[in-house]
Coordinates of C-alpha atoms in Angstrom, one line a residue:
M1 CA -8.1 2.1 31.7
R2 CA -11.5 2.5 30.3
G3 CA -10.7 5.9 29.2
D4 CA -7.7 4.5 27.3
D5 CA -9.9 1.7 26.0
Y6 CA -12.3 4.3 24.5
Q7 CA -9.1 6.1 22.9
Y8 CA -8.0 2.9 21.3
A9 CA -11.6 1.8 20.0
W10 CA -11.6 5.2 18.4
A11 CA -8.0 4.8 17.1
W12 CA -9.1 1.2 15.7
L13 CA -12.4 2.9 14.0
R14 CA -9.9 5.4 12.3
A15 CA -7.7 2.7 11.3
C16 CA -10.3 0.8 9.5
D17 CA -11.4 3.9 7.8
A18 CA -7.5 4.1 6.5
L19 CA -7.7 0.6 5.1
N20 CA -10.7 1.6 3.1
D21 CA -9.4 5.0 1.8
P22 CA -6.6 5.4 -0.7
G23 CA -5.9 8.8 0.1
V24 CA -4.6 7.8 3.7
E25 CA -0.7 7.7 4.1
S26 CA -0.5 7.0 7.8
I27 CA -2.0 6.5 11.1
S28 CA -0.6 7.5 14.5
V29 CA -1.7 7.1 18.0
E30 CA -0.2 9.6 20.5
D31 CA 1.8 11.2 17.9
A32 CA 4.7 12.9 19.5
G33 CA 4.7 15.8 17.0
S34 CA 0.9 16.5 17.2
G35 CA 0.8 18.8 20.4
Q36 CA -2.4 18.4 22.6
F37 CA -4.4 16.7 19.4
D38 CA -2.3 13.7 19.4
D39 CA -4.3 10.8 20.4
V40 CA -5.2 9.8 16.7
V41 CA -3.6 11.4 13.8
T42 CA -4.5 10.8 10.1
R43 CA -1.9 12.0 7.7
R44 CA -2.9 11.8 4.1
R45 CA -1.4 11.9 0.7
D46 CA -4.1 13.9 -1.2
E47 CA -5.4 17.6 -0.8
R48 CA -7.6 16.7 1.7
A49 CA -6.9 17.9 5.3
D50 CA -4.8 15.9 7.7
R51 CA -6.8 15.1 10.8
Y52 CA -5.6 15.7 14.6
D53 CA -8.1 13.7 17.2
Q54 CA -8.1 14.5 20.7
V55 CA -10.3 11.9 22.7
K56 CA -11.7 12.7 25.9
S57 CA -14.1 10.1 27.6
S58 CA -15.8 9.5 31.1
N59 CA -17.2 6.4 32.7
S60 CA -20.3 8.2 33.6
G61 CA -22.9 10.7 32.2
D62 CA -22.3 13.4 34.8
V63 CA -19.3 14.8 33.3
S64 CA -19.5 17.4 30.5
I65 CA -17.5 19.6 28.4
D66 CA -18.0 23.3 29.6
E67 CA -16.2 26.5 30.0
D68 CA -14.6 25.5 33.4
W69 CA -13.1 22.3 32.0
L70 CA -11.8 24.1 28.9
T71 CA -10.3 27.0 30.7
T72 CA -9.0 25.4 34.0
S73 CA -5.4 23.9 34.3
A74 CA -4.9 20.5 36.0
T75 CA -1.8 22.1 37.9
R76 CA -1.1 25.4 39.2
K77 CA 1.6 26.4 36.7
G78 CA 0.1 24.3 33.8
S79 CA -2.2 25.4 30.9
S80 CA -5.6 24.8 30.5
P81 CA -7.2 22.3 28.0
L82 CA -8.3 25.2 25.7
Q83 CA -4.8 27.0 25.7
H84 CA -3.2 23.7 24.9
F85 CA -5.8 23.5 21.8
Y86 CA -4.8 26.8 20.6
R87 CA -1.0 26.3 21.0
T88 CA -1.4 23.0 18.9
W89 CA -3.2 25.0 16.1
K90 CA -0.8 27.8 16.0
T91 CA 2.0 25.3 15.7
L92 CA 0.3 23.3 13.0
R93 CA -0.4 26.6 11.0
G94 CA 3.1 26.9 10.2
Q95 CA 3.2 23.9 8.0
S96 CA 2.3 23.4 4.6
R97 CA -0.6 20.8 4.8
P98 CA -4.3 21.7 5.4
F99 CA -5.3 20.2 8.9
E100 CA -8.4 20.1 11.1
L101 CA -8.7 19.5 14.9
R102 CA -11.4 17.5 16.5
L103 CA -12.2 17.0 20.0
I104 CA -13.9 13.6 20.3
T105 CA -15.7 13.0 23.3
N106 CA -18.5 10.6 24.7
R107 CA -19.3 13.4 27.1
G108 CA -22.2 16.1 26.5
F109 CA -21.3 19.6 25.5
D110 CA -22.7 22.4 27.8
A111 CA -26.1 23.1 26.1
T112 CA -26.3 26.3 28.0
H113 CA -23.2 27.8 26.8
Q114 CA -23.4 30.3 24.0
L115 CA -20.2 28.9 22.0
L116 CA -20.6 24.9 23.0
G117 CA -24.3 25.1 22.9
K118 CA -26.4 27.3 20.7
S119 CA -23.5 28.2 18.4
R120 CA -22.2 24.6 17.9
D121 CA -23.7 23.1 14.6
N122 CA -24.7 19.6 15.3
Y123 CA -24.4 18.6 11.7
S124 CA -20.8 19.8 11.1
S125 CA -19.8 19.8 15.0
R126 CA -18.3 23.4 14.3
I127 CA -18.9 26.4 16.2
R128 CA -20.9 28.7 13.6
I129 CA -18.1 31.4 13.2
D130 CA -20.2 33.9 11.2
D131 CA -22.6 34.1 14.2
V132 CA -19.7 34.6 16.6
A133 CA -18.1 37.1 14.6
K134 CA -21.5 39.2 14.4
A135 CA -22.2 39.2 18.0
T136 CA -21.7 42.6 19.8
P137 CA -19.7 42.7 23.2
R138 CA -23.0 43.2 25.2
T139 CA -24.9 39.9 24.1
D140 CA -24.1 36.7 26.0
L141 CA -22.5 35.1 22.6
G142 CA -20.2 38.1 22.3
E143 CA -19.2 38.0 26.2
A144 CA -18.5 34.3 25.9
R145 CA -16.4 35.0 22.9
D146 CA -14.5 37.7 24.4
R147 CA -13.8 35.5 27.6
W148 CA -12.0 33.0 25.5
S149 CA -10.1 35.7 23.6
T150 CA -9.0 37.0 27.0
H151 CA -8.1 33.8 28.2
L152 CA -5.8 32.8 25.4
G153 CA -4.3 36.4 25.3
I154 CA -5.5 36.8 21.5
D155 CA -7.8 39.3 19.6
T156 CA -11.3 38.2 18.2
Q157 CA -9.9 37.3 14.6
E158 CA -7.3 35.2 15.9
L159 CA -9.8 33.2 18.1
L160 CA -12.3 33.1 15.0
D161 CA -9.5 31.6 12.9
F162 CA -8.7 28.8 15.5
L163 CA -12.2 27.7 15.8
A164 CA -12.7 27.8 12.2
V165 CA -10.7 24.5 12.3
V166 CA -11.8 22.9 15.3
R167 CA -14.9 20.4 15.4
W168 CA -16.2 19.5 18.7
E169 CA -17.5 16.0 18.1
Q170 CA -19.9 14.1 20.6
A171 CA -19.2 10.4 19.7
G172 CA -21.1 7.3 21.0
S173 CA -20.3 5.1 23.7
E174 CA -17.3 2.5 23.4
E175 CA -19.5 -0.2 22.7
R176 CA -21.0 2.0 19.7
L177 CA -17.6 2.5 18.2
R178 CA -16.8 -1.0 18.2
E179 CA -20.2 -1.9 16.5
D180 CA -19.3 0.9 14.2
A181 CA -16.0 -0.7 13.5
K182 CA -17.5 -3.7 12.0
P183 CA -19.1 -2.7 8.8
R184 CA -15.6 -1.0 8.1
M185 CA -13.7 -4.1 8.8
Q186 CA -16.1 -6.2 6.5
L187 CA -15.3 -3.5 3.7
A188 CA -11.5 -3.9 4.5
G189 CA -11.8 -7.7 3.9
L190 CA -11.6 -8.6 7.6
R191 CA -13.3 -10.4 10.0
D192 CA -16.0 -8.7 11.8
D193 CA -16.7 -10.7 14.9
D194 CA -16.4 -9.4 18.6
E195 CA -13.0 -11.3 18.9
A196 CA -11.7 -9.7 15.7
V197 CA -12.7 -6.3 17.2
N198 CA -10.8 -6.6 20.3
T199 CA -7.9 -7.8 18.3
G200 CA -8.1 -4.7 16.3
V201 CA -8.3 -2.5 19.5
A202 CA -5.2 -4.5 21.0
I203 CA -3.1 -3.5 18.0
M204 CA -3.6 0.1 18.6
R205 CA -2.8 -0.5 22.1
E206 CA 0.3 -2.0 21.2
L207 CA 1.1 1.0 18.9
V208 CA 1.3 3.0 22.0
K209 CA 3.5 0.6 24.2
T210 CA 6.1 0.3 21.1
G211 CA 6.0 3.9 20.4
D212 CA 6.5 3.0 16.6
G213 CA 5.1 6.5 15.6
P214 CA 2.9 6.8 12.3
R215 CA 2.3 3.3 10.7
G216 CA 1.5 3.5 6.7
V217 CA -1.4 1.9 5.4
D218 CA 0.8 -1.1 4.3
E219 CA 2.0 -1.5 7.7
L220 CA -1.5 -1.5 9.1
R221 CA -2.4 -4.3 6.4
E222 CA 0.6 -6.1 7.8
A223 CA -0.4 -6.1 11.1
V224 CA -4.0 -7.1 10.9
A225 CA -2.7 -10.3 8.7
A226 CA -0.2 -11.0 11.3
K227 CA -2.9 -11.1 13.8
N228 CA -5.3 -13.3 11.4
L229 CA -7.9 -10.7 11.0
L230 CA -8.2 -11.1 7.4
A231 CA -11.5 -12.7 6.4
S232 CA -11.3 -16.3 4.7
T233 CA -13.6 -14.8 2.0
A234 CA -12.0 -11.8 1.8
Q235 CA -11.0 -10.2 -1.7
L236 CA -7.4 -8.7 -1.9
V237 CA -6.7 -6.2 -4.7
L238 CA -3.7 -6.3 -7.0
A239 CA -3.2 -3.1 -9.1
V240 CA -0.7 -3.1 -12.0
D241 CA -0.4 0.3 -13.3
A242 CA 1.7 -0.6 -16.4
I243 CA 0.8 1.9 -19.3
D244 CA -1.3 4.5 -17.1
R245 CA -2.4 5.4 -13.7
P246 CA -6.1 5.3 -13.3
S247 CA -7.5 8.8 -11.9
S248 CA -9.5 7.1 -8.8
P249 CA -7.3 4.2 -8.1
E250 CA -8.7 1.2 -6.2
L251 CA -7.7 0.8 -2.8
A252 CA -4.9 -2.0 -3.5
H253 CA -3.2 -4.3 -0.9
V254 CA -0.2 -4.3 -3.6
R255 CA 0.4 -1.8 -6.2
L256 CA 2.9 -2.0 -9.1
D257 CA 3.8 1.3 -11.0
W258 CA 5.5 0.7 -14.3
V259 CA 4.2 3.8 -16.2
D260 CA 7.5 5.4 -16.3
R261 CA 9.2 2.4 -18.2
F262 CA 6.5 3.1 -21.1
P263 CA 7.5 6.4 -23.0
G264 CA 5.1 8.6 -24.6
D265 CA 2.5 11.2 -23.5
D266 CA -0.5 9.3 -25.0
V267 CA -1.5 6.1 -23.0
R268 CA -2.9 4.7 -26.2
L269 CA 0.5 4.5 -27.9
R270 CA 2.2 3.1 -24.8
Y271 CA 3.3 -0.5 -26.1
R272 CA 7.1 -0.9 -25.7
V273 CA 9.4 -0.3 -23.1
E274 CA 12.6 1.8 -23.2
D275 CA 14.4 -1.0 -22.1
D276 CA 13.5 -4.5 -23.2
T277 CA 15.1 -6.0 -20.2
A278 CA 12.0 -4.8 -18.0
W279 CA 10.0 -7.6 -19.6
T280 CA 12.2 -10.3 -18.5
V281 CA 13.9 -9.0 -15.3
E282 CA 12.1 -6.2 -13.6
F283 CA 8.2 -6.9 -14.4
P284 CA 8.7 -10.6 -13.5
A285 CA 10.4 -10.0 -10.3
D286 CA 7.9 -7.4 -9.4
L287 CA 5.3 -9.9 -9.9
R288 CA 6.9 -12.3 -7.9
R289 CA 7.4 -9.8 -5.0
A290 CA 3.5 -9.1 -5.3
R291 CA 2.7 -12.7 -5.1
S292 CA 4.7 -13.1 -1.9
V293 CA 3.0 -10.1 -0.3
L294 CA -0.4 -11.4 -1.2
E295 CA 0.6 -14.7 0.2
A296 CA 0.8 -13.2 3.6
Y297 CA -3.0 -12.9 3.7
Q298 CA -5.1 -15.8 4.6
T299 CA -7.4 -15.3 1.6
Q300 CA -6.4 -16.3 -2.0
R301 CA -9.0 -14.1 -4.0
V302 CA -7.7 -11.4 -5.5
F303 CA -9.1 -8.6 -7.9
V304 CA -7.1 -7.5 -10.4
T305 CA -7.0 -3.7 -11.4
G306 CA -5.0 -1.1 -13.3
A307 CA -4.1 -0.4 -17.0
S308 CA -1.9 -3.2 -18.7
R309 CA -1.9 -4.7 -22.1
L310 CA -2.5 -8.4 -22.7
S311 CA 0.7 -10.0 -22.1
T312 CA 0.8 -8.4 -18.7
H313 CA -2.6 -9.6 -17.7
F314 CA -1.4 -13.0 -18.9
A315 CA 1.8 -12.8 -16.8
I316 CA -0.6 -11.9 -13.8
G317 CA -2.6 -14.8 -14.4
H318 CA 0.2 -16.9 -14.6
E319 CA 1.9 -15.7 -11.4
L320 CA -1.3 -16.5 -9.4
P321 CA -2.3 -19.8 -11.1
D322 CA -5.1 -21.9 -10.5
V323 CA -3.1 -24.9 -9.7
R324 CA -2.0 -22.9 -6.3
R325 CA -5.5 -22.1 -5.6
W326 CA -5.9 -18.6 -6.5
V327 CA -9.2 -17.2 -7.6
L328 CA -8.9 -14.2 -9.6
A329 CA -11.6 -11.2 -10.4
I330 CA -11.3 -8.6 -12.9
Q331 CA -14.0 -6.2 -14.1
Q332 CA -15.2 -6.9 -17.7
R333 CA -17.1 -3.8 -19.1
S334 CA -19.7 -3.2 -16.2
E335 CA -19.6 -6.8 -14.7
V336 CA -16.9 -8.5 -12.4
W337 CA -15.8 -12.0 -13.8
T338 CA -14.0 -14.4 -11.9
T339 CA -12.0 -17.5 -12.4
D340 CA -14.3 -19.8 -10.1
A341 CA -17.7 -19.0 -12.2
E342 CA -19.6 -22.1 -13.1
L343 CA -18.8 -23.3 -16.5
A344 CA -21.0 -23.1 -19.6
A345 CA -22.1 -26.0 -21.3
N346 CA -21.9 -26.5 -24.9
V347 CA -18.9 -24.2 -25.6
V348 CA -16.9 -25.1 -28.8
V349 CA -13.3 -24.2 -29.6
K350 CA -12.6 -23.8 -33.1
S351 CA -9.0 -24.6 -34.3
S352 CA -7.0 -24.6 -37.3
S353 CA -3.6 -25.2 -38.2
P354 CA -2.1 -23.0 -41.2
R355 CA 1.2 -23.9 -42.9
A356 CA 4.3 -22.7 -40.8
T357 CA 6.9 -20.7 -42.3
S358 CA 9.9 -23.0 -41.1
R359 CA 10.7 -26.4 -40.2
G360 CA 11.5 -25.8 -36.4
D361 CA 10.3 -27.5 -33.3
E362 CA 8.7 -24.6 -31.9
L363 CA 4.9 -23.8 -31.7
A364 CA 2.9 -20.5 -32.5
V365 CA -0.5 -20.2 -30.8
V366 CA -2.8 -17.6 -31.9
V367 CA -5.7 -16.8 -29.7
A368 CA -8.3 -15.1 -32.0
L369 CA -11.2 -14.2 -29.9
S370 CA -11.4 -10.3 -30.8
N371 CA -10.4 -10.1 -34.5
P372 CA -10.8 -12.5 -37.4
V373 CA -8.2 -15.3 -37.8
E374 CA -7.5 -13.9 -41.3
D375 CA -6.4 -10.5 -39.9
L376 CA -3.9 -12.0 -37.5
I377 CA -2.1 -14.6 -39.4
A378 CA -0.3 -12.0 -41.6
P379 CA 1.5 -10.2 -38.7
V380 CA 2.1 -13.3 -36.8
R381 CA 3.7 -14.8 -39.8
R382 CA 5.8 -11.4 -40.2
C383 CA 6.8 -11.6 -36.4
I384 CA 8.1 -15.2 -37.2
T385 CA 9.9 -14.2 -40.0
D386 CA 11.6 -10.8 -38.6
H387 CA 12.6 -12.7 -35.4
D388 CA 13.8 -15.7 -37.2
L389 CA 11.6 -18.0 -34.9
P390 CA 12.0 -21.7 -35.6
V391 CA 8.3 -22.3 -35.5
G392 CA 7.4 -25.5 -37.0
K393 CA 3.5 -25.5 -36.7
I394 CA 0.8 -22.7 -36.0
L395 CA -2.1 -23.4 -33.9
V396 CA -5.2 -21.0 -34.2
L397 CA -7.9 -21.1 -31.7
A398 CA -11.1 -19.2 -32.1
P399 CA -14.8 -19.3 -31.0
E400 CA -17.5 -21.2 -32.9
S401 CA -19.0 -18.1 -33.6
T402 CA -17.3 -15.2 -35.6
P403 CA -14.6 -13.5 -33.4
G404 CA -15.5 -9.9 -32.2
P405 CA -16.7 -7.7 -29.5
D406 CA -19.7 -10.4 -28.9
A407 CA -17.7 -13.6 -29.2
V408 CA -16.9 -14.0 -25.4
A409 CA -20.6 -14.5 -24.4
S410 CA -20.4 -14.6 -20.5
N411 CA -18.0 -15.5 -17.6
G412 CA -18.8 -19.3 -17.7
W413 CA -18.4 -19.2 -21.5
L414 CA -14.9 -17.9 -21.3
I415 CA -13.7 -20.2 -18.5
A416 CA -14.8 -23.4 -20.4
W417 CA -13.4 -22.1 -23.7
V418 CA -9.9 -21.1 -22.1
R419 CA -9.8 -24.9 -20.6
Q420 CA -10.6 -26.5 -23.7
A421 CA -7.9 -24.2 -25.5
R422 CA -5.4 -25.1 -22.9
D423 CA -6.1 -28.7 -23.7
R424 CA -5.8 -28.2 -27.3
I425 CA -2.6 -26.4 -26.9
R426 CA -1.1 -29.0 -24.5
R427 CA -1.8 -31.8 -26.9
A428 CA -0.4 -29.8 -30.0
A429 CA 2.7 -28.8 -27.8
G430 CA 3.7 -32.1 -26.9
S431 CA 7.2 -32.2 -28.5
A432 CA 7.5 -28.6 -28.8
T433 CA 10.5 -26.8 -27.1
R434 CA 8.9 -23.4 -26.8
I435 CA 5.4 -22.0 -27.3
H436 CA 5.1 -18.4 -28.8
L437 CA 1.6 -17.1 -27.8
F438 CA -0.1 -14.2 -29.9
M439 CA -3.4 -12.9 -28.5
S440 CA -6.3 -11.0 -30.0
A441 CA -8.7 -10.9 -27.0
P442 CA -10.3 -9.2 -24.1
A443 CA -8.1 -8.6 -21.3
V444 CA -10.2 -10.8 -19.0
A445 CA -9.2 -13.8 -21.4
A446 CA -5.7 -13.0 -21.1
L447 CA -5.8 -13.2 -17.4
M448 CA -7.6 -16.4 -17.4
L449 CA -5.4 -18.2 -20.0
G450 CA -2.4 -17.4 -17.9
H451 CA -4.1 -18.4 -14.8
Q452 CA -4.7 -22.0 -16.4
W453 CA -1.2 -22.2 -18.3
N454 CA 1.3 -23.7 -15.8
T455 CA 0.1 -27.5 -17.2
L456 CA 1.7 -26.7 -20.4
P457 CA 4.9 -28.7 -21.4
A458 CA 7.2 -25.9 -22.7
P459 CA 8.4 -22.5 -21.9
T460 CA 6.3 -19.6 -23.4
T461 CA 7.1 -16.3 -25.0
L462 CA 4.4 -13.7 -25.0
Y463 CA 3.7 -11.0 -27.8
D464 CA 1.7 -7.8 -27.7
F465 CA 0.5 -6.0 -30.7
D466 CA 1.5 -2.3 -31.4
R467 CA -1.4 -1.7 -34.0
R468 CA 1.0 -2.8 -36.6
N469 CA 3.4 -5.6 -35.5
Y470 CA 3.5 -8.2 -32.8
F471 CA 6.7 -7.8 -30.6
P472 CA 8.1 -10.2 -27.8
T473 CA 7.6 -9.3 -24.2
Y474 CA 7.4 -12.0 -21.1
R475 CA 9.4 -15.3 -21.4
L476 CA 7.9 -17.5 -19.2
P477 CA 9.5 -21.1 -17.8

């Protein structure tokens, strides 16, 4: 069983790498369609090569990988390991995906052998193909090359093509593999204690017993969550690609992709959706499903990334509210801001109440952090008129300083301002039947305001600004 444990420890190490690599599509242990290199198979969704690992281990140091082992079959009518490796390469060569084969072992390689010793590069774990190609038949290297060609029944060029994609990799002990897994587990937001490593290795062993085949990265995340491997201080990632798909996406535990709902080739001009029901039906349903997935993990810390307008940031914060103990984080310029930062002192919310255009019982709230109040009132009034909104009162909230790029002084300042603003809105909306929210603010402010919104007494309609006009988006209960 120790040899199998070594394989499963290696598989867990590769699974941890997959949890940290957005390019990985699936991990498979003892993959049925991978020939001899089937112990651990990593398939990718990007242009990088799929990886097929064959794991060979020994309990003591007197066993090595040498030519005798490679060219000797286990049974009289069977094939040798080298023949199995070659046939696997030949089969995979017919597929469209790039691939590499790796022999992973805790055994030593025969240092006296011309191919496995002198010609094996310890940096890349590859045999130096150029040296092998240049060797004449009468040299020791040429003789070793020709013996392998004869054993496989192929010519020299075919052998070189085969060896070019094989790595002969000497890995560490099983104990070393388990220790190497720990920083990867920590990076993936998992517990990194010995018991957690044992559990991860057991998950890999279970994949073989159940014969489930390739497991996607999302399935791996579900498996580690089911085994309580997620660290209580871990941070999940929610990516909402609304108007654009970032060129280098964060590894996300949940990813929502709405880009196709927004017409236009220029991301700067993607404001409105083709079908307005997306705001009230599809997008809220997706956010609820995202919350359900995140709730399966033990942690409630979530890093929000992607590309979205203000109302979507607000809706994300509203779906993951402070009252449910979610802690959100988002990158603001070059810093990460969180909803649990320490409040700054002496923060003042400046408010005003311009004259409303009707005598209705609904409240319009204008958040003016990024642009001057006088620049916002006209488009807000125009929106109220164009949509015949029964707004009887307008409440404008601004910083004590001039609105603009430097108005939001710090993470702690913003949290204090948002909480004061929420309290002002709550008092103003005491008898209102609906709140209409118009924002001119950084995305982090919209996220944090939504995060604090659940204590408001009336349902809310959100609005985005398309450079000319405000238009309605989400309708929150």
